[in-house]
Short mmCIF file of C-alpha atoms in Angstrom, two decimals:
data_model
loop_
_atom_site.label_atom_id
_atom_site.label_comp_id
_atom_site.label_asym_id
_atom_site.label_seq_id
_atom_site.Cartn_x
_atom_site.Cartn_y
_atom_site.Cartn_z
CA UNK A 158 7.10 9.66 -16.85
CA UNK A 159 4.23 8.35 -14.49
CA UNK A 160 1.28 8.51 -15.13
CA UNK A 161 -2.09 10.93 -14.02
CA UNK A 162 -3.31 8.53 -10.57
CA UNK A 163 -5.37 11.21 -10.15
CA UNK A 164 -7.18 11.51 -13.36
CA UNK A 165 -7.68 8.01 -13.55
CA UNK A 166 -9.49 7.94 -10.34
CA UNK A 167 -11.13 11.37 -11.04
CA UNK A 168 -12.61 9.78 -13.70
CA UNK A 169 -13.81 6.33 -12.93
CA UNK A 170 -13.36 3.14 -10.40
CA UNK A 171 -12.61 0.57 -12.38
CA UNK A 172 -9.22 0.41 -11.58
CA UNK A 173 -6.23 -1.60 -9.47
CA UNK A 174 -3.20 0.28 -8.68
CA UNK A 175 -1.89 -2.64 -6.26
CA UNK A 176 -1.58 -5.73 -7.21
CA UNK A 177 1.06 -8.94 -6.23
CA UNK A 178 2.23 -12.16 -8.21
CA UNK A 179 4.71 -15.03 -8.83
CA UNK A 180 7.42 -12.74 -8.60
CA UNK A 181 6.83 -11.41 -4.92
CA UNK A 182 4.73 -13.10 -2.34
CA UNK A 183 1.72 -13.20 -4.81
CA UNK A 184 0.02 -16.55 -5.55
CA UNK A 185 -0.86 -16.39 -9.30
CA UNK A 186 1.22 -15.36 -12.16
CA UNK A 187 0.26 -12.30 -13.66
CA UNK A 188 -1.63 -14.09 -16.72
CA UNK A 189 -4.28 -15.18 -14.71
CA UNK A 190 -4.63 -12.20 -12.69
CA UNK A 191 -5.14 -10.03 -15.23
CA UNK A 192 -7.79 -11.64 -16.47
CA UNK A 193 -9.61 -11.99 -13.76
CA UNK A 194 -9.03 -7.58 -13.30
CA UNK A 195 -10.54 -7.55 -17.48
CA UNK A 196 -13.36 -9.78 -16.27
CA UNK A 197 -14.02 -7.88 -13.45
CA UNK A 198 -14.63 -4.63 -15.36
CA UNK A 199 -11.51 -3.11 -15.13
CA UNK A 200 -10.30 -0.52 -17.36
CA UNK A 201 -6.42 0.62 -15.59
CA UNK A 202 -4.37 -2.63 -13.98
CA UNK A 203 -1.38 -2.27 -12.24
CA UNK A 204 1.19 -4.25 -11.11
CA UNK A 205 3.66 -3.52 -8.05
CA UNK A 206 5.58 -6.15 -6.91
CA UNK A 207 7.33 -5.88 -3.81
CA UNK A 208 10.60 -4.38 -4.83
CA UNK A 209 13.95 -5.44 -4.82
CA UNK A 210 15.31 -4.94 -0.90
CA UNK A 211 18.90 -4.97 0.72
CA UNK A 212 18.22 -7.07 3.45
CA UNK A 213 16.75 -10.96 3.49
CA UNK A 214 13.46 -11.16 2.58
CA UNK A 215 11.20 -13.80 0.61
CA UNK A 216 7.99 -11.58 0.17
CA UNK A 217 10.33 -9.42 -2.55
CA UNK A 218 11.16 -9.65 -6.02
CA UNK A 219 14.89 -10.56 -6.41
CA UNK A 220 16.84 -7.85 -8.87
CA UNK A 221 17.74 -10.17 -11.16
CA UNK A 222 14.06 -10.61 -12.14
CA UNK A 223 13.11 -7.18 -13.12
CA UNK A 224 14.17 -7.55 -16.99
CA UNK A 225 11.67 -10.76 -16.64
CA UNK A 226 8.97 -8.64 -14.81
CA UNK A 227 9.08 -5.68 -17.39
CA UNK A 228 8.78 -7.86 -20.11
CA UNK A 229 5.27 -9.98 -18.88
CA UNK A 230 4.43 -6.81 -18.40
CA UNK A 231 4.80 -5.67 -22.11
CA UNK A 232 3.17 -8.97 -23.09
CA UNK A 233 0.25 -8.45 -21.29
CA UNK A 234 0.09 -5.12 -21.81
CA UNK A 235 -0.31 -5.89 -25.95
CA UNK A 236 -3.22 -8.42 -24.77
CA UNK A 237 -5.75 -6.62 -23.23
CA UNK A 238 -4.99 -3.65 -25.30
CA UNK A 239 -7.35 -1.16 -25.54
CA UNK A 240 -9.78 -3.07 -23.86
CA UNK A 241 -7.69 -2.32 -20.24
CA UNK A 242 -4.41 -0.26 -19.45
CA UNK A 243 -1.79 -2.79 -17.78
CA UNK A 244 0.93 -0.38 -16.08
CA UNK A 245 4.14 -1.70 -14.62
CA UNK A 246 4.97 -0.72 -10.92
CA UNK A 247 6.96 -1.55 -8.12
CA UNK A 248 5.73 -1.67 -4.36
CA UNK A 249 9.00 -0.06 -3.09
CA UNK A 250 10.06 -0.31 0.17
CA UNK A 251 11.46 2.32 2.74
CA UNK A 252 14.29 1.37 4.73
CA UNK A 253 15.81 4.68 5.77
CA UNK A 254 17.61 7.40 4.52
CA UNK A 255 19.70 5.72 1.94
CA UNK A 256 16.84 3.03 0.29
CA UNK A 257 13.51 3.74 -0.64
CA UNK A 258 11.67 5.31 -3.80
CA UNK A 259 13.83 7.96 -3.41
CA UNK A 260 16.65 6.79 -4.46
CA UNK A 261 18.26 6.88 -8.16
CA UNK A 262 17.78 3.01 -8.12
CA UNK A 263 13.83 3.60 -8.68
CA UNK A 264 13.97 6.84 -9.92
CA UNK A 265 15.29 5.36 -13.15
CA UNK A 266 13.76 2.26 -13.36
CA UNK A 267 10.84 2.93 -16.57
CA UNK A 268 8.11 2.87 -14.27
CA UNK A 269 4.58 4.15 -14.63
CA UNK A 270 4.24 5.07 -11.10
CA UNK A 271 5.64 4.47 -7.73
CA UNK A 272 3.96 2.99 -4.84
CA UNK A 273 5.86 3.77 -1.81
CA UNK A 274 5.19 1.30 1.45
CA UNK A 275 6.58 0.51 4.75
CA UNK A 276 6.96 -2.73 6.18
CA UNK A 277 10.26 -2.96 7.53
CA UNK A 278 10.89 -1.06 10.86
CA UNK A 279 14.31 -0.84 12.47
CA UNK A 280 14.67 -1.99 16.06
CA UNK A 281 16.19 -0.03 19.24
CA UNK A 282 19.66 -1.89 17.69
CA UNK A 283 18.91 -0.21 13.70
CA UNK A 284 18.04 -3.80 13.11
CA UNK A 285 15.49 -4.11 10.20
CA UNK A 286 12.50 -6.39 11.29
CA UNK A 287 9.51 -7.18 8.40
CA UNK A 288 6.24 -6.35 10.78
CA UNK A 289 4.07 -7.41 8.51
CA UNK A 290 2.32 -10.75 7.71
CA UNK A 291 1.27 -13.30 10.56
CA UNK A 292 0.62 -12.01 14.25
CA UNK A 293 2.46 -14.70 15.40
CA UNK A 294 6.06 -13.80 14.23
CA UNK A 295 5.23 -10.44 14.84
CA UNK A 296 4.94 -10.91 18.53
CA UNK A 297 7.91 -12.85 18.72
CA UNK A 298 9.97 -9.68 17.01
CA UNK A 299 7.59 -7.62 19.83
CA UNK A 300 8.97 -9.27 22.79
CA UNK A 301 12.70 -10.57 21.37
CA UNK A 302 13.30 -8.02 18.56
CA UNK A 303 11.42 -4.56 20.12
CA UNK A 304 12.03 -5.55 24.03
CA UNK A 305 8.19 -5.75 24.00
CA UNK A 306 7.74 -1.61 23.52
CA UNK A 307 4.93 -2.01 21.57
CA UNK A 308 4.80 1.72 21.31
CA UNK A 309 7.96 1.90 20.45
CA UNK A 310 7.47 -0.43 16.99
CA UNK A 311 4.47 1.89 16.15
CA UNK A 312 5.67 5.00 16.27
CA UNK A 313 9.40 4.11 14.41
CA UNK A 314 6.76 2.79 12.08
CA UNK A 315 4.63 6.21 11.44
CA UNK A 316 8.47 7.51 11.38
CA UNK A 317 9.46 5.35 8.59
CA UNK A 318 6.16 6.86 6.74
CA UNK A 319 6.64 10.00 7.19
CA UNK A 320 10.13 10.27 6.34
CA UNK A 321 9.57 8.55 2.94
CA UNK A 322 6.97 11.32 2.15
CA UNK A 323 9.83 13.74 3.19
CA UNK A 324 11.92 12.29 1.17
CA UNK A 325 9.89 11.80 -1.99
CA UNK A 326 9.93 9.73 -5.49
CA UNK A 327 6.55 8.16 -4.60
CA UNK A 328 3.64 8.64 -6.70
CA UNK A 329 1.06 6.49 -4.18
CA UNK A 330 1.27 5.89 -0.44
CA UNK A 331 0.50 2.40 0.44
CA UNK A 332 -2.00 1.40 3.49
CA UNK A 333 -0.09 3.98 5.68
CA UNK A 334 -1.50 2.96 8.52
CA UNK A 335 -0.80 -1.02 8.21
CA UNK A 336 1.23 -1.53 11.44
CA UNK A 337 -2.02 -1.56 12.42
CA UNK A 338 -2.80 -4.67 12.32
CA UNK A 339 -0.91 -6.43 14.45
CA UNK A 340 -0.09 -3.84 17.15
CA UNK A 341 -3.83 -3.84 17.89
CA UNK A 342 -4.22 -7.46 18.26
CA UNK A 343 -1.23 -6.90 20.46
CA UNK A 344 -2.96 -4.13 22.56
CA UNK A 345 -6.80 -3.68 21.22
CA UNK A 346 -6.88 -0.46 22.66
CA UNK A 347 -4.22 1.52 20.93
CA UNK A 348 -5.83 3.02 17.76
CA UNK A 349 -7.76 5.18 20.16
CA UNK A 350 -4.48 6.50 21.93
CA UNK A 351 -4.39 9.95 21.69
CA UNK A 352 -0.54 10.23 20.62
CA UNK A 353 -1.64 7.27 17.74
CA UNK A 354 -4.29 9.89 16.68
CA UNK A 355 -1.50 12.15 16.53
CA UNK A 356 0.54 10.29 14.79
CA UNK A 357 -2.43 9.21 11.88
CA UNK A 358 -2.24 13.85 11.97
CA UNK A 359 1.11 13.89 11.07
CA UNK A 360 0.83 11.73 8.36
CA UNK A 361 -2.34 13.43 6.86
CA UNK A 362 -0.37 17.20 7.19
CA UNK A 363 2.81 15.71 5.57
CA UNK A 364 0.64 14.28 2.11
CA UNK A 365 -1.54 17.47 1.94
CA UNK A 366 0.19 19.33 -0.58
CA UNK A 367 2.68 16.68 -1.74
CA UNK A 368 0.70 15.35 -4.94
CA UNK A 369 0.73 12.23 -3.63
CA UNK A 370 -2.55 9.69 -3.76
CA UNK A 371 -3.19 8.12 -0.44
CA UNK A 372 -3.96 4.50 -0.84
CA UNK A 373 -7.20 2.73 0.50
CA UNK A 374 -6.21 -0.81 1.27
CA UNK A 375 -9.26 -3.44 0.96
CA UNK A 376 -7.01 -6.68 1.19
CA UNK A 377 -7.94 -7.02 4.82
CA UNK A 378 -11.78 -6.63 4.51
CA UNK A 379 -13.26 -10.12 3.33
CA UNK A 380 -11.19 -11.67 6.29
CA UNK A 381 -10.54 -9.46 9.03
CA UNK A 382 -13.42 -6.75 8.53
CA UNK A 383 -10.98 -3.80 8.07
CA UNK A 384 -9.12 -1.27 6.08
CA UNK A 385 -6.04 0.51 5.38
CA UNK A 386 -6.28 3.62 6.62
CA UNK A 387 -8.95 2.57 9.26
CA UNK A 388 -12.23 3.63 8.16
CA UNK A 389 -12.31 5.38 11.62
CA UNK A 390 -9.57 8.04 9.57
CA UNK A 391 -10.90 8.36 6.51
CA UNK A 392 -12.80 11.47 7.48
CA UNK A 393 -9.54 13.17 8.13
CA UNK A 394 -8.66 12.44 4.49
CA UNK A 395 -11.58 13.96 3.54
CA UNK A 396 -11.62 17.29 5.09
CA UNK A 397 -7.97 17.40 3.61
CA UNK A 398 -8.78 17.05 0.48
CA UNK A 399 -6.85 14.07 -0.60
CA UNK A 400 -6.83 12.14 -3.58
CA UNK A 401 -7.98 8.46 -2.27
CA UNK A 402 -7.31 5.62 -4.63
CA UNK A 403 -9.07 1.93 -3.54
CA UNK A 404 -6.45 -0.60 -4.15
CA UNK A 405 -7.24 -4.71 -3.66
CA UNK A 406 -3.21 -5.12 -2.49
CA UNK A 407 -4.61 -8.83 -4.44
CA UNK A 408 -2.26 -11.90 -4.01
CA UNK A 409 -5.08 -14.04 -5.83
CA UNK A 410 -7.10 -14.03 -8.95
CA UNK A 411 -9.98 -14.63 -7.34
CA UNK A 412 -9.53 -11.46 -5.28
CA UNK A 413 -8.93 -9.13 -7.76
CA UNK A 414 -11.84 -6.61 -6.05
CA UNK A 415 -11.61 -7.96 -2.68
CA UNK A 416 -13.20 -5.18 -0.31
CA UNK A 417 -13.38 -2.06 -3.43
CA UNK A 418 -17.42 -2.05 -3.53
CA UNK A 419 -17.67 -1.86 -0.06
CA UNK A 420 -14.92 0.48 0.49
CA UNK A 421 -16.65 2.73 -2.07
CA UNK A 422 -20.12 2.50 -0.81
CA UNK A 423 -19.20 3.49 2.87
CA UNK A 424 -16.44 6.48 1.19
CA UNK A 425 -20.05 7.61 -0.89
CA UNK A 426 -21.62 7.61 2.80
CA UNK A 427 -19.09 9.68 4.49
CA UNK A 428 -18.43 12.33 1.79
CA UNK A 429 -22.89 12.83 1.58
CA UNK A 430 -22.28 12.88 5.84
CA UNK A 431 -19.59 16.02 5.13
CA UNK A 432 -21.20 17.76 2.17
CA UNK A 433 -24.57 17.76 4.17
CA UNK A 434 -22.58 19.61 7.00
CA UNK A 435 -22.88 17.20 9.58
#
């Protein structure tokens, strides 16, 4: 059964509902990044590697490891008892129709929640290309891969999204908007496309209503100055009413709250901007 996302961040901030280690792409085992989330003040910790996928990939967990996962999970769990809840979690991928946390795979798996992401977007071919991660391989999928449509990659993207909110299982929608970041260092102009804007609409209609928490993604912040959903959005979350959890996405110890104050203080601004009526 998962658990309340929304009570938890009803009721305070010291929380991390996103978090990466040794057995994805993160960079420190689990041990050490919990206690950097205890030292930092937090009170609900989760975990969410990237889950088990069907195609070759070296950012996620290999199936065979998930006994393993669950059970450093238990251990630290008994640790930092009562002092801070440790939850177990997947960041699950959606591929299409047939994988993603829809599926009975997940569905069964004793999870707390389910994070639902998409970083995997299929090609003119159906050919499954990771467009995440460094610019630099994501261009060469742009112009070998995506036959340079840039427009193309974004909007299969925002399809990907909204057809795993269709489809369901997820608990949490992760950084929605994260394609993102390299389609506008491929074309700095995009984000204020009118058919993007549309496309940031859709996704904002098809969680309203759902019961599912829409992610604010602060990994980005310290180094490149921005978030998941752009802050440039986060208005439209507002004025629909969704729940917005701030999630580190942290790959390091050291970056257990990378971005979260600052995401909160400029959320605090907004929402006084909307309930003064301007």
């Amino acid at each position: 059964m998962s658990i309340d996302i929304k009570r938890i961040i009803e009721y305070t901030r010291d929380y991390n509902l996103h978090s990466h280690s040794q057995f994805c792409d993160g960079r420190d085992p689990m041990c050490l990044i919990s206690e950097a989330a205890e030292e930092a003040g937090m009170k609900y910790f989760a975990f969410t590697p990237h889950s088990p996928v069907p195609v070759d990939s070296p950012c996620n967990m290999d199936k065979g490891m998930m006994d393993e996962y669950f059970d450093e999970v238990d251990r630290l769990r008994a640790i930092h008892a009562p002092r801070m809840d440790v939850y177990r979690s997947l960041e699950i991928d959606y591929l299409g129709p047939d994988f993603g946390p829809h599926i009975d795979y997940f569905q069964h798996l004793p999870l707390d929640f389910r994070l639902g992401s998409v970083h995997f977007v299929p090609n003119q071919d159906g050919v499954l290309l990771d467009c995440d991660g460094r610019y630099e391989r994501f261009s060469g999928y742009l112009k070998d891969g995506y036959r340079g449509d840039l427009r193309y990659v974004v909007e299969k993207y925002f399809e990907q999204v909204l057809t795993m909110l269709e489809r369901g299982g997820l608990d949490l929608l992760g950084h929605f908007d994260k394609i993102a970041g390299n389609a506008s260092l491929a074309d700095a102009d995009i984000e204020d496309q009118g058919w993007y804007e549309a496309l940031v609409d859709d996704v904002v209609s098809h969680v309203k209503g759902s019961g599912v928490v829409v992610e604010i993604n602060t990994k980005a912040f310290e180094d490149k100055g921005r978030f998941f959903p752009a802050e440039k959005w986060w208005g439209k979350l507002l004025e629909a009413g969704l729940p917005l959890a701030v999630d580190s996405d942290v790959h390091y110890a050291s970056k257990v709250a990378s971005g979260r104050d600052e995401a909160f203080r400029r959320l605090d601004r907004l929402k006084e901007t909307y309930e003064r009526g301007f």
